[in-house]
Coordinates of C-alpha atoms and ligand atoms in Angstrom, one line a residue:
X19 CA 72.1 108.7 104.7
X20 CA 70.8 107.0 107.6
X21 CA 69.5 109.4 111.0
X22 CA 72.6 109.7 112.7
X23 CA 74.0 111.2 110.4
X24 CA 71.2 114.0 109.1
X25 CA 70.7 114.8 112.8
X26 CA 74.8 115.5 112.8
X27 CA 74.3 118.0 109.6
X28 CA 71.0 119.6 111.3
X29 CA 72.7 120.0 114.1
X30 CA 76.1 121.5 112.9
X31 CA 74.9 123.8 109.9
X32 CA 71.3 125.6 110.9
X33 CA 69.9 126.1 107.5
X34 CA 70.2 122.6 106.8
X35 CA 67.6 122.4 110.2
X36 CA 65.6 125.5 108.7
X37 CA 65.5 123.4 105.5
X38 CA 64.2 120.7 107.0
X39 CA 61.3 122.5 108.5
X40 CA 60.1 124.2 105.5
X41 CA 61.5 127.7 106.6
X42 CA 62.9 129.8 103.9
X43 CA 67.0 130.3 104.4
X44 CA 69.7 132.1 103.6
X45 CA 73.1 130.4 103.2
X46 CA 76.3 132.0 102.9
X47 CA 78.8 129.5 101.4
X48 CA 81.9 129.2 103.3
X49 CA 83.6 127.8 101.2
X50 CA 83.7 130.7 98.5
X51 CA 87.3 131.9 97.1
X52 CA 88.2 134.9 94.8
X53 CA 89.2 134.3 91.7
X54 CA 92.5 134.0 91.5
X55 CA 92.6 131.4 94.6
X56 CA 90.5 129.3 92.3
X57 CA 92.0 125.6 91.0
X58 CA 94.2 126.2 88.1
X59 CA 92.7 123.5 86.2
X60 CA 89.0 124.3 86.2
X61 CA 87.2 121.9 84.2
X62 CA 85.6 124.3 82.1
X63 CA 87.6 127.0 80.9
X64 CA 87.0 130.5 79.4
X65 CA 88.0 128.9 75.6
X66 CA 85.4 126.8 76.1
X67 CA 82.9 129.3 76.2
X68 CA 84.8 131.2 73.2
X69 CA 84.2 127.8 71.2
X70 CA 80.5 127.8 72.8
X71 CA 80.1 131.4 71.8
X72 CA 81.6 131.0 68.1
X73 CA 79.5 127.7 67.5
X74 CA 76.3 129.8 68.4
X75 CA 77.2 132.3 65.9
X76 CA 77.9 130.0 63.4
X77 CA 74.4 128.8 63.6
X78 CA 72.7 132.1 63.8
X79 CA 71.7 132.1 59.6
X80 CA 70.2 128.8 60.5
X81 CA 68.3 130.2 63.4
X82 CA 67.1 133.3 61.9
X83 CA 65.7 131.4 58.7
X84 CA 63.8 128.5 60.8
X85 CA 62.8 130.5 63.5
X86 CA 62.0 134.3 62.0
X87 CA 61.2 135.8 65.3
X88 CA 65.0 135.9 65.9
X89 CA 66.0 138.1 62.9
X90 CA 66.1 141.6 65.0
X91 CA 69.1 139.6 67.4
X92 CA 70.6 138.4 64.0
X93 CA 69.5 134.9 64.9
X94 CA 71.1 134.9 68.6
X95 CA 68.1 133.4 71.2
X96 CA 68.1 136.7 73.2
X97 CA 66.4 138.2 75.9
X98 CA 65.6 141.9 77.5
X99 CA 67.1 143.2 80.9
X100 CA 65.2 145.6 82.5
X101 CA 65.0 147.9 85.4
X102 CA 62.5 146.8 88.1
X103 CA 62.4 149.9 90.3
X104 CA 57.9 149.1 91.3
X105 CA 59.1 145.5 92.1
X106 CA 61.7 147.0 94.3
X107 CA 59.1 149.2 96.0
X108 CA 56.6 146.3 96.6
X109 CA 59.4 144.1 97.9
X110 CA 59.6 146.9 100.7
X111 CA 56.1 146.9 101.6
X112 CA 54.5 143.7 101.3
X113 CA 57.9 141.3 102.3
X114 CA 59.4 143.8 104.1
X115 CA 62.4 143.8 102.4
X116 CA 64.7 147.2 101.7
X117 CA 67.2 146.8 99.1
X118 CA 69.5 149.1 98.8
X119 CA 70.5 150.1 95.6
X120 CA 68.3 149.4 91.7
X121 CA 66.8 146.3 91.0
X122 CA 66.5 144.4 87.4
X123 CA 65.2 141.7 86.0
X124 CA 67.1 139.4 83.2
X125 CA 64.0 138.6 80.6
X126 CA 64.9 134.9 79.7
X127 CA 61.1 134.0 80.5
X128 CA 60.9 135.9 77.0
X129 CA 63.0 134.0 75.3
X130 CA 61.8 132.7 71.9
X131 CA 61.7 129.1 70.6
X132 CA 61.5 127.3 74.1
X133 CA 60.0 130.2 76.3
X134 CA 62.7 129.5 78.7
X135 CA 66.2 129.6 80.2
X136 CA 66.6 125.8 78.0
X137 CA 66.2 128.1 75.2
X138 CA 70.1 128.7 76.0
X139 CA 71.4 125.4 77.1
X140 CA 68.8 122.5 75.4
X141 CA 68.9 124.6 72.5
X142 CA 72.9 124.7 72.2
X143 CA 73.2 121.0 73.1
X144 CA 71.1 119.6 70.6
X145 CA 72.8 122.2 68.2
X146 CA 76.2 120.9 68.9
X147 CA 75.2 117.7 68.2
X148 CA 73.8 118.0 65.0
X149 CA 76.8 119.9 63.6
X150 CA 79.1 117.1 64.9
X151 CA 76.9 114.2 62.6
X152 CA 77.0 116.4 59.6
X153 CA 80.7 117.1 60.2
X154 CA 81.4 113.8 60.7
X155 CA 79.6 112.8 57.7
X156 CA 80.9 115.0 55.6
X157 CA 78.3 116.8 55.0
X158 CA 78.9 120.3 56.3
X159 CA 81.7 122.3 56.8
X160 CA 82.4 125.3 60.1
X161 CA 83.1 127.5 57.4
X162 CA 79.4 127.1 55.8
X163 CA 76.6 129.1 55.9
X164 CA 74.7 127.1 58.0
X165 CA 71.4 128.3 57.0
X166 CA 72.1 125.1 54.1
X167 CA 70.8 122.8 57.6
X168 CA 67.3 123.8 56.9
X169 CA 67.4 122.1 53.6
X170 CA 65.5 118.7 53.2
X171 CA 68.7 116.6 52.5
X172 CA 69.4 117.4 56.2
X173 CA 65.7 117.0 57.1
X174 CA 66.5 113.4 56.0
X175 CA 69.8 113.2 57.2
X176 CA 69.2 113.8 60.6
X177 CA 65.7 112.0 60.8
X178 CA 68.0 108.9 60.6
X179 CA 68.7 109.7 64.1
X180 CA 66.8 109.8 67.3
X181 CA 67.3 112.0 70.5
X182 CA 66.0 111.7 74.2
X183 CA 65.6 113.3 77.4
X184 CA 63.9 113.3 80.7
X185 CA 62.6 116.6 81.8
X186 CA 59.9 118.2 84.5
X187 CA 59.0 120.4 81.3
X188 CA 60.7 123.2 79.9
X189 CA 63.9 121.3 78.6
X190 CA 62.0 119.1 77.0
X191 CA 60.1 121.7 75.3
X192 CA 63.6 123.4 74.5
X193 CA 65.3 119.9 73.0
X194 CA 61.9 119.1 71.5
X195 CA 61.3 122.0 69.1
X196 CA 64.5 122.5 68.0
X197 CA 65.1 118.7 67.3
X198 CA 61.8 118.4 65.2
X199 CA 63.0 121.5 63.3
X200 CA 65.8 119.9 62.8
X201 CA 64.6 116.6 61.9
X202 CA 65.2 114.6 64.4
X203 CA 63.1 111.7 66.1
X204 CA 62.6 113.0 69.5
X205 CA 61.7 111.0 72.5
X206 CA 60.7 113.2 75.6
X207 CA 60.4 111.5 79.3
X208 CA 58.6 113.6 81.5
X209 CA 58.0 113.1 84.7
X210 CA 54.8 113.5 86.7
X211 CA 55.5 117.5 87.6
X212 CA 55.1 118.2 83.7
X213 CA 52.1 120.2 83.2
X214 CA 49.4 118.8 80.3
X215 CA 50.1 122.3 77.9
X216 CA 54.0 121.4 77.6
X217 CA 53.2 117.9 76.8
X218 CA 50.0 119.0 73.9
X219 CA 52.9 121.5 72.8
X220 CA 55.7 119.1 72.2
X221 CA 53.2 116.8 70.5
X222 CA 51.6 119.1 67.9
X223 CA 55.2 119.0 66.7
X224 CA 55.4 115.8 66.2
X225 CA 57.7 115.1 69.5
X226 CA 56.9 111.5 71.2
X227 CA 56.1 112.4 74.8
X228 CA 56.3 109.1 77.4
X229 CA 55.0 110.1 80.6
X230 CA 55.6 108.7 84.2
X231 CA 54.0 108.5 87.4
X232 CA 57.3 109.2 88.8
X233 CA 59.8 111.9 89.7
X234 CA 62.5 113.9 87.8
X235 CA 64.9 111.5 88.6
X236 CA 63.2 108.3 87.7
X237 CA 62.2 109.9 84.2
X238 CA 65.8 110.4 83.6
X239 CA 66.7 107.1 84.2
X240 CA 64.1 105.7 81.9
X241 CA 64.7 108.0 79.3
X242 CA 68.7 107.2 79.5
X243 CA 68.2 103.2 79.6
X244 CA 65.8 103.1 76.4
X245 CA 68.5 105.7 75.0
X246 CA 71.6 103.3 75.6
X247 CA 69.9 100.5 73.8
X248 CA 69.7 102.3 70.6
X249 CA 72.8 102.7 68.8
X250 CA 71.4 105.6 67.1
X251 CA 70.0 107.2 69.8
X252 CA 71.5 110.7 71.8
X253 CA 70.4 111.1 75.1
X254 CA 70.4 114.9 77.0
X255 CA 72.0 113.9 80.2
X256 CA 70.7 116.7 82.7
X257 CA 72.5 115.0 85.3
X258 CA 75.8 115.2 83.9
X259 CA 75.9 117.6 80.6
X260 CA 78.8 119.7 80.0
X261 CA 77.1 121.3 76.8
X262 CA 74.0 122.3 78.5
X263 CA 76.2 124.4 81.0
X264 CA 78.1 125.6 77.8
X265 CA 74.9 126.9 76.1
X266 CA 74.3 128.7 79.7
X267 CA 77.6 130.2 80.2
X268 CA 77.4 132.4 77.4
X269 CA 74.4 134.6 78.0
X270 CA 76.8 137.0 80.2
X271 CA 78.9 137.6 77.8
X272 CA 75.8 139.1 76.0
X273 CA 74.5 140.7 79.1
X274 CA 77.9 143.0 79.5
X275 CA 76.6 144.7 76.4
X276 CA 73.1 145.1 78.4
X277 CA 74.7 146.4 81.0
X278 CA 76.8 149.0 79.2
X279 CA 73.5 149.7 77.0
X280 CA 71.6 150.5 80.1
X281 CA 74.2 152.9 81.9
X282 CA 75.6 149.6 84.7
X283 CA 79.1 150.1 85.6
X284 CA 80.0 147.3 87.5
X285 CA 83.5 147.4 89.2
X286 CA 84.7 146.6 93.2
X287 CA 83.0 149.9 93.9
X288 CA 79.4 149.1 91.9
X289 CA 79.4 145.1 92.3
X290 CA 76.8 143.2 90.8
X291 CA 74.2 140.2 92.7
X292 CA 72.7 138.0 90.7
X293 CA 69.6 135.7 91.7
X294 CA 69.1 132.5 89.8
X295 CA 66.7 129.9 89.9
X296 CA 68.1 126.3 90.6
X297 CA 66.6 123.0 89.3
X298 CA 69.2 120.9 88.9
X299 CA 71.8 123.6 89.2
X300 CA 72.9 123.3 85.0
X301 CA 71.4 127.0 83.8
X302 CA 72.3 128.8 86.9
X303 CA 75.3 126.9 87.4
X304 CA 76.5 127.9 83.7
X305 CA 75.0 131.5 84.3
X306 CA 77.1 132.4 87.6
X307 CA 80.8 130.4 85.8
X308 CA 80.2 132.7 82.5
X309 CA 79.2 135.9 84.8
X310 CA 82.6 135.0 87.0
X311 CA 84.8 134.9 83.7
X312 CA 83.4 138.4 82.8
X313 CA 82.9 139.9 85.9
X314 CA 85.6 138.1 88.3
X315 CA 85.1 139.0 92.1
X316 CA 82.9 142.3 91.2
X317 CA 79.6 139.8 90.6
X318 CA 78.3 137.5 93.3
X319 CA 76.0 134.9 92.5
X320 CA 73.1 133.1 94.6
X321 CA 71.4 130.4 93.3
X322 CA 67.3 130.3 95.0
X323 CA 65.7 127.1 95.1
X324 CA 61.8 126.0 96.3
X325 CA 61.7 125.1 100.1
X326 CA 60.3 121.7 98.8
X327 CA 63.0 121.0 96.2
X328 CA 66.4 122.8 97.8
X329 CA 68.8 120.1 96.5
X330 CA 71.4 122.0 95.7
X331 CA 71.5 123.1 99.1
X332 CA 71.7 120.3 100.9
X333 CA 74.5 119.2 97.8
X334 CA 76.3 122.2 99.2
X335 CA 75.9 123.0 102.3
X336 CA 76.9 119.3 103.4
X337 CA 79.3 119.3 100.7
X338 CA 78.0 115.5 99.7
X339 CA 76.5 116.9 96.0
X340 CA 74.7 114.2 94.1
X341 CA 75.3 112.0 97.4
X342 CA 72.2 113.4 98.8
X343 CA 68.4 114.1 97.9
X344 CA 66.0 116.0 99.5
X345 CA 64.3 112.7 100.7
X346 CA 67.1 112.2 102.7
X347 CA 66.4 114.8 104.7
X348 CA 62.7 114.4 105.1
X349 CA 61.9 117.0 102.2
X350 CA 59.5 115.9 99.3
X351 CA 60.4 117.7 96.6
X352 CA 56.8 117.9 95.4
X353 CA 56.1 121.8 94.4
X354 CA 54.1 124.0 92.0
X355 CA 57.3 125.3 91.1
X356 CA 57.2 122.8 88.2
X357 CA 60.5 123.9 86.3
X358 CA 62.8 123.2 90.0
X359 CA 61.4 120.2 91.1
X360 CA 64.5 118.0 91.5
X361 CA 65.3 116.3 94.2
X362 CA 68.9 115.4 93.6
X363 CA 71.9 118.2 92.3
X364 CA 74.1 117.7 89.4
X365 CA 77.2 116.4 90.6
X366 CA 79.3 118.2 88.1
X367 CA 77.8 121.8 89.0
X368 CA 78.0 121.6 92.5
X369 CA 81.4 120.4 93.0
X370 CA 82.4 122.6 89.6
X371 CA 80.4 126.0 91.4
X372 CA 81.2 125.3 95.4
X373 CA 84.3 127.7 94.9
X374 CA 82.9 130.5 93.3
X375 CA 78.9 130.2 94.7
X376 CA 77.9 133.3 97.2
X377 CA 74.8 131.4 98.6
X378 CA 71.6 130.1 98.1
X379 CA 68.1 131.1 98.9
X380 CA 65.1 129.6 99.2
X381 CA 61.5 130.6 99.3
X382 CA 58.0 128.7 100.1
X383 CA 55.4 127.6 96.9
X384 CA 52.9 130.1 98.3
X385 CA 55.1 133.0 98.2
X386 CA 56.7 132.5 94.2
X387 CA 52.6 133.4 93.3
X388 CA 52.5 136.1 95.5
X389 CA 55.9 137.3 93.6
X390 CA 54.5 136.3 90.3
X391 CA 51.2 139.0 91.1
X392 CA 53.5 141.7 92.6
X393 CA 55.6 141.8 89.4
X394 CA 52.4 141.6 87.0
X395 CA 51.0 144.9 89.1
X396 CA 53.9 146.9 89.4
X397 CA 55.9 145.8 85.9
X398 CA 53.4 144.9 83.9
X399 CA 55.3 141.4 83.3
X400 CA 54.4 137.7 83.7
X401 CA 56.7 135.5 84.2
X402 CA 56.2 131.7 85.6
X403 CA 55.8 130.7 89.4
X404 CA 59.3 128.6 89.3
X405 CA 60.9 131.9 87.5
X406 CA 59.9 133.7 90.9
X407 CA 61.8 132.1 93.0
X408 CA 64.9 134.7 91.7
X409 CA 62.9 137.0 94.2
X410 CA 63.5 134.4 97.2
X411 CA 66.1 136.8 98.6
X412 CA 63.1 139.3 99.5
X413 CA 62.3 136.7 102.2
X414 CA 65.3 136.7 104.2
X415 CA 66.5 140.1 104.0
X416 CA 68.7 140.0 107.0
X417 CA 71.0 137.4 105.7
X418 CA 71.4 139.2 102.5
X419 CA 72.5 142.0 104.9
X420 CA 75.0 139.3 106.5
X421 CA 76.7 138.4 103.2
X422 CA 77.0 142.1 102.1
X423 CA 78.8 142.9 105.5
X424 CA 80.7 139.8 105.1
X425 CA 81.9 140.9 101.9
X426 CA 82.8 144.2 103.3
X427 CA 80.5 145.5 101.0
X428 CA 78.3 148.0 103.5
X429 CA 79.5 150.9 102.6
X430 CA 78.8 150.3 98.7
X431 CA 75.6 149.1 99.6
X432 CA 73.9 151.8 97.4
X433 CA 76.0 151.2 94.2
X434 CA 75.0 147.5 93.8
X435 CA 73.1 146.2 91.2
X436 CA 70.8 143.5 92.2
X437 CA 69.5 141.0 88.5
X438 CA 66.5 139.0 89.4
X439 CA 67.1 136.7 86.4
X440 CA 64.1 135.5 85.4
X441 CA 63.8 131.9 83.8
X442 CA 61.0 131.0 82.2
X443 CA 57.0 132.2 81.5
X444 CA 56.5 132.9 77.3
X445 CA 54.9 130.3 76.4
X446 CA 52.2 129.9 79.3
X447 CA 48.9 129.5 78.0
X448 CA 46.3 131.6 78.8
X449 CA 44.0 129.7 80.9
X450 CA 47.2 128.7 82.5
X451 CA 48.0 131.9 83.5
X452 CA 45.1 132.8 84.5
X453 CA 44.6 129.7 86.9
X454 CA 47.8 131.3 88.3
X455 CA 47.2 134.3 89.2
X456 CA 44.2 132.9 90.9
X457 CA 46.4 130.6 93.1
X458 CA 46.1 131.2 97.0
X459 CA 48.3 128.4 98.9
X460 CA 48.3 128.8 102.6
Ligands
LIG529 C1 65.1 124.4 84.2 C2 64.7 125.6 84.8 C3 65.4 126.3 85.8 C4 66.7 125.8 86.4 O1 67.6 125.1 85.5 P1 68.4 123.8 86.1 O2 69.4 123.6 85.0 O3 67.4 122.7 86.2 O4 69.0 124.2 87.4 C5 65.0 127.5 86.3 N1 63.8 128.0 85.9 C6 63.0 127.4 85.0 C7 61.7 128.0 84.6 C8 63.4 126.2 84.4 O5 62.6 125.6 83.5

C-alpha cells in the first residue's frame, strides 16, 4: 500500500486515523446483514459444525483416559461462564464505563490441556487429523471406542508422522501437547513474541521448539516451507485453517446450555454481546459463526484487538483482508499482548465474518494490566494480559452506546447480556504472574 493510498483510508473512515495514532476505537461495521440476507452458499455451514461437534464426541473416551482432568465434562475440553457483576462495578468507576445490563465472563482461560482458547481449535485440528491416518490406514473405525488411540500400536503408528506450526505461543502449546500425547513428532516455530515458559513447557514434553528473531508471520512461513518438504509432514496453517475455525465454532453450542443453566434467556427482547479477543481472527472468528448459527440476529459479536496489533481492523474496515498489515499503516504490531500479536488477518475469516461482524474494539497494552488487576480484585480470577483485551469495550463506552442505538436496541438496553469471553491465562506460571501484576506501562 503505498501513501496515497493510506492517507485516502485515514481520511475517509476515522478509526482507521484513530488507529493509526494509537487511540483506542470503536468500529461499527457497515457492512453487517441479518441473517437471512446472508449469502446462501456460506462456506462453512451449520452440518459442518454437527460433523465438528460429533467428531469431538467421538474422541471424548480418548480424552478423558489421557487427559483425567476432563472426566467431570465426560472428556469435552470445557470451560465455566460466570457472572462478573464487581468487574462491572469497577468498569464504572475506574474507566468510566456504565453498562447497562449483567456482565459475564466465558472461562476459556481455564481451559485444561492447553490453558487456552487453542484448547478448542489446535486441539480439534490436530484431532481430525489423526483420525483421518488411522482411518485411512485402516486402523480405526468412527464406530470405535476411541479410547483404543491411547494404546502403544498407535503411539507407533502416528510417531511415523510429523506435525508443524508457527505460533506467538498458545497454539503451539495447544498442537504441541496433544500431538506428543498422541505420538506425534512435533515441530513448533515460534516467533520472537513467545514467552521463554511456553517454550520450557512444550519441551519438557518432548516438543522440538525452533525459535526466530522474527514475527508471527515470518515464523509461519518458515514453519510451512520446512513442512512442504517433508512428505510426511502436516503443517497447522493459521493463516488459512478451516479445522481450527471448526474446533472454535462449537463452544456455543455448549454455551446455550450455560446459559439456560444460569437463568439467560436470550431472544430480540434479551440479546446477547459478545467480546472476543482477535489474533489472527480464527478462535473469535469461529466463536461469533457458531454463536450466529445458535443465536441468529439476537447475539452480536465484536471482536477487540491490541492498539499495536489491530489487523483485523484495518482487514475490515478497508475491506482489503490479508491485503493489508498493520505495517502498512505505520503500526508495529509489537505488544505485551503476546497471544494477539499478528500483524496480518486471516483472509478466510475476515471475508467469511464481514457480513455477520458487529464491530471491533481496541484497547492500549497499558490498560489490558490494568483490566487483568481489576478482575483479580473484584473476581478473584486471573486471566492473561492478551485475554483482557475482551474488556476493550470499557474504553470507548460511547460507541458501544452508538451501535446499541443503531441497532435500535435502547430501549432493551437493560436486558442485554454482555460475555467478556476470556481466552487464555491457566497455565501462567507463577513468577509470571506475578511479574504481571506488577506491570506499570505509561
Ligand atoms: C490465539 C489467541 C487469541 C485469538 O485467536 P486467533 O485465532 O489468533 O484470532 C486470543 N487470546 C489468546 C490468549 C490467544 O492465545
Amino acid at each position: 500500500m503505498d501513501l496515497r493510498e493510506r492517507k485516502e483510508f485515514e481520511a475517509r473512515v476515522p478509526e482507521i486515523a484513530a488507529a493509526v495514532e494509537k487511540k483506542p476505537v470503536g468500529w461499527i461495521n457497515p457492512r453487517l446483514v441479518s441473517m437471512k440476507e446472508l449469502p446462501k452458499d456460506l462456506a462453512v455451514t451449520v452440518e459442518d459444525i454437527d460433523d465438528a461437534e460429533a467428531r469431538l464426541e467421538r474422541f471424548a473416551p480418548y480424552i478423558m483416559k489421557q487427559f483425567p482432568e476432563t472426566e467431570k465434562d465426560g472428556g469435552l475440553i470445557e470451560s465455566p461462564f460466570v457472572e462478573i457483576p464487581k468487574m462491572k462495578e469497577l468498569l464504572k468507576e475506574r474507566h468510566g464505563c456504565e453498562l447497562a445490563g449483567r456482565l459475564y465472563l466465558k472461562e476459556d482461560s481455564q481451559l485444561v490441556i492447553a490453558g487456552s482458547i487453542k484448547a478448542r481449535g489446535g486441539i480439534y485440528e490436530i484431532l481430525k487429523y489423526a483420525e483421518t491416518l488411522a482411518i485411512e490406514n485402516g486402523l480405526l473405525k468412527t464406530t470405535d471406542d476411541y479410547s483404543i488411540l491411547a494404546s502403544q500400536e498407535f503411539v507407533d503408528f502416528f510417531g511415523r508422522y510429523t506435525i508443524q506450526v508457527g505460533s506467538t505461543g498458545n497454539l503451539g502449546l495447544s498442537i504441541g501437547i496433544i500431538s506428543a500425547k498422541l505420538g506425534f513428532k512435533v515441530i513448533v516455530h515460534m516467533s520472537h513474541d513467545a514467552r521463554q515458559w511456553k517454550k520450557d513447557l512444550l519441551r519438557s514434553k518432548g516438543v522440538t521448539v525452533k525459535e526466530y528473531e522474527s514475527d508471527y508471520g515470518e515464523a509461519v512461513k518458515q514453519g510451512r516451507k520446512e513442512s512442504d518438504s517433508d512428505p510426511t509432514s502436516y503443517f497447522v496453517d493459521d493463516e488459512n485453517s478451516r479445522d481450527l475455525f471448526m474446533g472454535y465454532s462449537v463452544a456455543p453450542r455448549r454455551l446455550k446450555k450455560q446459559l439456560e443453566a444460569a437463568g439467560v434467556f436470550v431472544d430480540q427482547d434479551h440479546p446477547l454481546f459478545v467480546y472476543l479477543p482477535c489474533g489472527i481472527g480464527g478462535a473469535p472468528g469461529g466463536i461469533a459463526y457458531g454463536l450466529k448459527t445458535v443465536f441468529g440476529d439476537n447475539v452480536h459479536c465484536f471482536f477487540t484487538e491490541p492498539v499495536d496489533s489491530c489487523c483485523m481492523l484495518l482487514g475490515m474496515a478497508t475491506g482489503l483482508h490479508d491485503q493489508v498489515c498493520v505495517q502498512d499503516f505505520g503500526i508495529s504490531g509489537k505488544t505485551h499482548a503476546d497471544g494477539l500479536a499478528v500483524g496480518r488477518p486471516s483472509a478466510f475469516v475476515g471475508k467469511f465474518m464481514e457480513p455477520m461482524l458487529s464491530g471491533i474494539f481496541t484497547t492500549g497494552d497499558a490498560v489490558l494490566y490494568d483490566y487483568m488487576r481489576d478482575l483479580m480484585e473484584a473476581e478473584g480470577v486471573f486471566i492473561e494480559p492478551s485475554s483482557c483485551a475482551a474488556f476493550a469495550f470499557a474504553e470507548v463506552p460511547e460507541r458501544l452506546g452508538d451501535y446499541i442505538k443503531s441497532q435500535g436496541l435502547e430501549e432493551k438496553q437493560e436486558n442485554i447480556t454482555h460475555i467478556a469471553w476470556a481466552t487464555g491465562g491457566r497455565l501462567v506460571p507463577e513468577d509470571v504472574k506475578e511479574e504481571y501484576v506488577h506491570t506499570h506501562l505509561a
